[in-house]
XYZ file of N, CA and C in Angstrom:
339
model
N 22.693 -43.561 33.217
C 22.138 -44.869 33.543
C 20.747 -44.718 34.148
N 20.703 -43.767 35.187
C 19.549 -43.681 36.121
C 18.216 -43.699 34.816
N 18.396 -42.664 33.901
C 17.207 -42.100 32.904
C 17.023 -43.090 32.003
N 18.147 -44.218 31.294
C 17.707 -45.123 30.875
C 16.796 -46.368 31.885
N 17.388 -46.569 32.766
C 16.570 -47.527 33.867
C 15.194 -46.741 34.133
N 14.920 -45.826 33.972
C 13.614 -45.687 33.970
C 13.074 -45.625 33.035
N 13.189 -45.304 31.730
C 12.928 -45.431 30.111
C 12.381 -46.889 29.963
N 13.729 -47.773 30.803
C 13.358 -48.885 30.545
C 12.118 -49.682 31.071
N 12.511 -49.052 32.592
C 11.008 -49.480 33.665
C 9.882 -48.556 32.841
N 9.907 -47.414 32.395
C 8.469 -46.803 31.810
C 7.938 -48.119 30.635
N 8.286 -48.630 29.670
C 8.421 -49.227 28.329
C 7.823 -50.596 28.798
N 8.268 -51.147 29.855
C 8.070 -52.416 30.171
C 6.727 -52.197 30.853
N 6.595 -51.376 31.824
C 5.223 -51.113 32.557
C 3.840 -50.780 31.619
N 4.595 -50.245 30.521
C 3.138 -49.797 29.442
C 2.938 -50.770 29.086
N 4.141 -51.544 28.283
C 3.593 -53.043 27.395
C 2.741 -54.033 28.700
N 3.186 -54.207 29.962
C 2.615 -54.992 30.946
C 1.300 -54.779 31.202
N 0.926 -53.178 31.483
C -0.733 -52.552 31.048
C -1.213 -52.775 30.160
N -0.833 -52.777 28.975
C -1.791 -52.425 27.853
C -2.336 -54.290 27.767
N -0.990 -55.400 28.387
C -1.405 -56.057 28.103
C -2.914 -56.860 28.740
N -2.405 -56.650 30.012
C -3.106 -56.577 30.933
C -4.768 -55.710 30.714
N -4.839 -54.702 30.325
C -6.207 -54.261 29.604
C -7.222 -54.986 28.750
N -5.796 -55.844 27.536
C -6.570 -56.340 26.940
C -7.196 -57.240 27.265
N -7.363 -57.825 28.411
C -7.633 -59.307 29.385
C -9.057 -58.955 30.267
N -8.776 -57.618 31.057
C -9.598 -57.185 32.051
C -11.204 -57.204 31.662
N -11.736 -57.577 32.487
C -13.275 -57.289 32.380
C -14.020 -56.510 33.220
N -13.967 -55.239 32.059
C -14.214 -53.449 32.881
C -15.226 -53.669 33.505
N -15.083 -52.965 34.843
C -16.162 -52.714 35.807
C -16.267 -54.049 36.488
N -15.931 -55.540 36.384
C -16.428 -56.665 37.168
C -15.352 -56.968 37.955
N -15.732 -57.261 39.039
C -15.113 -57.926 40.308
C -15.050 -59.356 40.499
N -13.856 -59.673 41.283
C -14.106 -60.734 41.734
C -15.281 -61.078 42.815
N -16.217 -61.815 42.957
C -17.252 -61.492 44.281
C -16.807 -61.967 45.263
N -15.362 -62.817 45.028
C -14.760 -63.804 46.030
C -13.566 -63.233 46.637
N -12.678 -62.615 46.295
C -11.391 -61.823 46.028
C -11.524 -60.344 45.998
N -12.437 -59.894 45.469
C -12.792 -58.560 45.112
C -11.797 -57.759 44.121
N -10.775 -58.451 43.786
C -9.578 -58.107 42.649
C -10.450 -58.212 41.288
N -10.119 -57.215 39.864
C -10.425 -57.141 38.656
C -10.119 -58.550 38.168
N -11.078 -59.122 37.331
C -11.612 -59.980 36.630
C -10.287 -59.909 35.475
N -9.339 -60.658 35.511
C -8.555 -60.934 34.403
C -8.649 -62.622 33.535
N -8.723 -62.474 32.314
C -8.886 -63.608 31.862
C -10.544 -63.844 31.693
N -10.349 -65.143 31.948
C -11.900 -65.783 31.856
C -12.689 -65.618 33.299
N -13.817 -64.717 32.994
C -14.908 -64.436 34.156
C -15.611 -65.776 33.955
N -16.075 -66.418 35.232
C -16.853 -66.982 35.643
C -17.983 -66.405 36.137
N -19.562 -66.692 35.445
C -20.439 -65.889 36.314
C -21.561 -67.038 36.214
N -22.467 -66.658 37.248
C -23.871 -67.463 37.214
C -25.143 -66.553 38.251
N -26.007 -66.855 37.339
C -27.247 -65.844 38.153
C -27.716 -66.551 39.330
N -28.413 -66.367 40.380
C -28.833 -66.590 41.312
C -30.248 -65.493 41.747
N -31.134 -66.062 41.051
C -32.585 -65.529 41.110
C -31.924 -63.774 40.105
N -32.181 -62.952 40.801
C -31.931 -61.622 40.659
C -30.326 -60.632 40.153
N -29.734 -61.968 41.501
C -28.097 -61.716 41.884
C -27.499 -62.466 41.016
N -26.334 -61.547 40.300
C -25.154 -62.648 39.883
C -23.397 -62.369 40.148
N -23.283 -63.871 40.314
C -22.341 -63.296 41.056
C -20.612 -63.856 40.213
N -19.809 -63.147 39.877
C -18.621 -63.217 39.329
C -17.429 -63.624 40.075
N -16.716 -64.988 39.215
C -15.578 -65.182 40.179
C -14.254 -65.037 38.572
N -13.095 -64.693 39.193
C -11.487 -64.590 38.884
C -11.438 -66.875 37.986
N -10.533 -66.427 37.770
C -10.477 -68.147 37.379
C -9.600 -68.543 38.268
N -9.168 -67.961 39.273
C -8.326 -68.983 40.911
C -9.386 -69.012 41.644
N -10.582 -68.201 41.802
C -11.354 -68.420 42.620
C -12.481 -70.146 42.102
N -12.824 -69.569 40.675
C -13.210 -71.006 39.993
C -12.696 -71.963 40.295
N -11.377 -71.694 40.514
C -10.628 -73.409 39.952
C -11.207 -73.850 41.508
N -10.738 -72.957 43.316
C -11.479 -74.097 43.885
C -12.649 -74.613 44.354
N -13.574 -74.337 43.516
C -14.597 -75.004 43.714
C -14.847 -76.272 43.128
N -15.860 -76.837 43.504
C -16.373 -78.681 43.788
C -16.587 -78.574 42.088
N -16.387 -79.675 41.676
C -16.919 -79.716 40.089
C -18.614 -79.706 40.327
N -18.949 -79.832 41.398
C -20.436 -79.820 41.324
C -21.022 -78.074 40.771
N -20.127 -77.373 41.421
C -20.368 -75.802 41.918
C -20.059 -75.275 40.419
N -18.331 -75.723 40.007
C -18.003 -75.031 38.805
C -19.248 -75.485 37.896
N -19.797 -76.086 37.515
C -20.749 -76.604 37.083
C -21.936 -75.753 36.451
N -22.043 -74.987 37.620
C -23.306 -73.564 38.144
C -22.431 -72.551 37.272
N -21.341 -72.203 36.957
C -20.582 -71.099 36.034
C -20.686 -71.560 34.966
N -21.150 -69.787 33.910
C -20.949 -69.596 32.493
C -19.803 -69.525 32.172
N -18.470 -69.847 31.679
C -16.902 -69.556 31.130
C -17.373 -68.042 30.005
N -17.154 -66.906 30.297
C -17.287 -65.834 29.980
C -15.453 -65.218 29.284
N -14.682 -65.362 28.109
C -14.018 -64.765 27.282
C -13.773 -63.085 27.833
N -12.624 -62.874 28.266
C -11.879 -61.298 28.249
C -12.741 -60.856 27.184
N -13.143 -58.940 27.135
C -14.029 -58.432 26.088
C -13.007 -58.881 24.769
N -11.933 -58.424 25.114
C -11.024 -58.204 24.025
C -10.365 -59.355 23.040
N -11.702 -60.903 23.526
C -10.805 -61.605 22.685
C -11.724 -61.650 21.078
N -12.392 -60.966 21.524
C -13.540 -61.162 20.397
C -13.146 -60.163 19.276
N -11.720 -59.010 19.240
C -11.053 -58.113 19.043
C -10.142 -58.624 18.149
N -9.015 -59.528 18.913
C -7.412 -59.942 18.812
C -7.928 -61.012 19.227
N -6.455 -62.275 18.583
C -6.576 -63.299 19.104
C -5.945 -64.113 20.293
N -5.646 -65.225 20.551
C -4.673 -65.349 21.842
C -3.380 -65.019 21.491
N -3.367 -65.884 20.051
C -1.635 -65.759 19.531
C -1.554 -63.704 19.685
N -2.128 -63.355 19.295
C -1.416 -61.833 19.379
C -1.362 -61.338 20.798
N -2.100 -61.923 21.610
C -2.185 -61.457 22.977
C -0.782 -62.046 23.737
N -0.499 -63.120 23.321
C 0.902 -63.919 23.334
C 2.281 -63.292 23.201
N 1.639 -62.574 21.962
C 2.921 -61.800 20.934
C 2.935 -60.427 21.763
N 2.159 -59.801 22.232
C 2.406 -58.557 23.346
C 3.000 -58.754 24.357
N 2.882 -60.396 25.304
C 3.378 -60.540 26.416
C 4.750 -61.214 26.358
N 5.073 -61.492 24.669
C 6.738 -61.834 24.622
C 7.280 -60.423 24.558
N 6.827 -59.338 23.522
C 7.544 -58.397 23.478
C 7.617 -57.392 24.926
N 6.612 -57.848 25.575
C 7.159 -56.961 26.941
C 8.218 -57.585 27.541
N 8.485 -59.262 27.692
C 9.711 -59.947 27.800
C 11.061 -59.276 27.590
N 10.668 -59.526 26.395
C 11.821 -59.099 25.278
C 12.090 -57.816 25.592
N 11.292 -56.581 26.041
C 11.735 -55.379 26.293
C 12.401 -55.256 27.505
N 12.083 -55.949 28.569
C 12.514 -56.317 29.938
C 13.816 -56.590 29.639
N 14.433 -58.079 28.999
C 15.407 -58.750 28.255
C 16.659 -57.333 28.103
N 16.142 -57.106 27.571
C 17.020 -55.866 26.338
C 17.301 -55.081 27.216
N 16.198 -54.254 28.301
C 16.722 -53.481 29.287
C 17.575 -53.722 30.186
N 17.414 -54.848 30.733
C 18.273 -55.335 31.682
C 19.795 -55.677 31.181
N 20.129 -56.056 29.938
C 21.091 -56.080 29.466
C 21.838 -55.096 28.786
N 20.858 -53.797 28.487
C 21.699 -52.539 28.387
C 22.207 -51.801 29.350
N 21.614 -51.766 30.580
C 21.804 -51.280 31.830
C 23.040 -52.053 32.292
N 23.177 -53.509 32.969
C 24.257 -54.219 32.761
C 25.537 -53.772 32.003
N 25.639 -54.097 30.770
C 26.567 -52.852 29.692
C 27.158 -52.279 29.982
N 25.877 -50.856 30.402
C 26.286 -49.204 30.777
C 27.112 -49.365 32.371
N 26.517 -50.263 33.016
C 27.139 -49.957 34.259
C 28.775 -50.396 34.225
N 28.594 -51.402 33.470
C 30.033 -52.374 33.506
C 31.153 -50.930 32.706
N 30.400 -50.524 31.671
C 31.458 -49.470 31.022
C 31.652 -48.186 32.379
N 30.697 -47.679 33.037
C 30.937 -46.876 33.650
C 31.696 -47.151 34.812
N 31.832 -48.259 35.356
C 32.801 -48.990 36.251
C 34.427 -48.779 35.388
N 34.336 -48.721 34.417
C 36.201 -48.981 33.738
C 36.307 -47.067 33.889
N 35.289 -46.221 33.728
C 35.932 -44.759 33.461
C 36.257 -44.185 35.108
């Protein structure tokens, strides 16, 4: 059981990365949060400086402010589309799904021996 529960946790953690990669925007920060840029970067120059926000940091600002932001696309959508980016984050579901219910299974059988 133990080696499948981690098979299973390894399987689910890759599909959750890789999906997660395809989203990230390498090297940029939040300037607000300081957490990696997932999804749609918000950015806008300021003379010299520009400065990058997360899309929770966007959302609270004044519609005056969001205003001042470019809506900047994950690198990777210009790659794949949403629907497939969709279709990675069901099958990590679905791998989760499946694990948890084989483990369940195994334990219930190893409970009767």
């Amino acid at each position: 059981i133990i080696q499948g529960a981690a098979a299973c946790g390894r399987s689910y953690d890759a599909g959750r990365e890789l999906y997660a990669s395809l989203l990230v925007h390498p090297e940029v920060r939040c300037d607000k949060s300081g957490e990696p840029i997932l999804g749609t970067r918000f950015s806008r120059e300021d003379g010299r400086v520009t400065y990058d926000l997360c899309e929770d940091e966007h959302g609270k600002l004044s519609p005056e402010d969001k205003a001042l932001y470019k809506a900047i696309p994950p690198p990777a959508v210009g790659a794949i589309t949403r629907a497939q980016l969709l279709d990675a984050l069901q099958a990590v579901r679905t791998m989760s799904l499946l694990c948890h219910a084989w483990l369940d299974v195994t334990q219930r059988h190893e409970d009767r021996i």
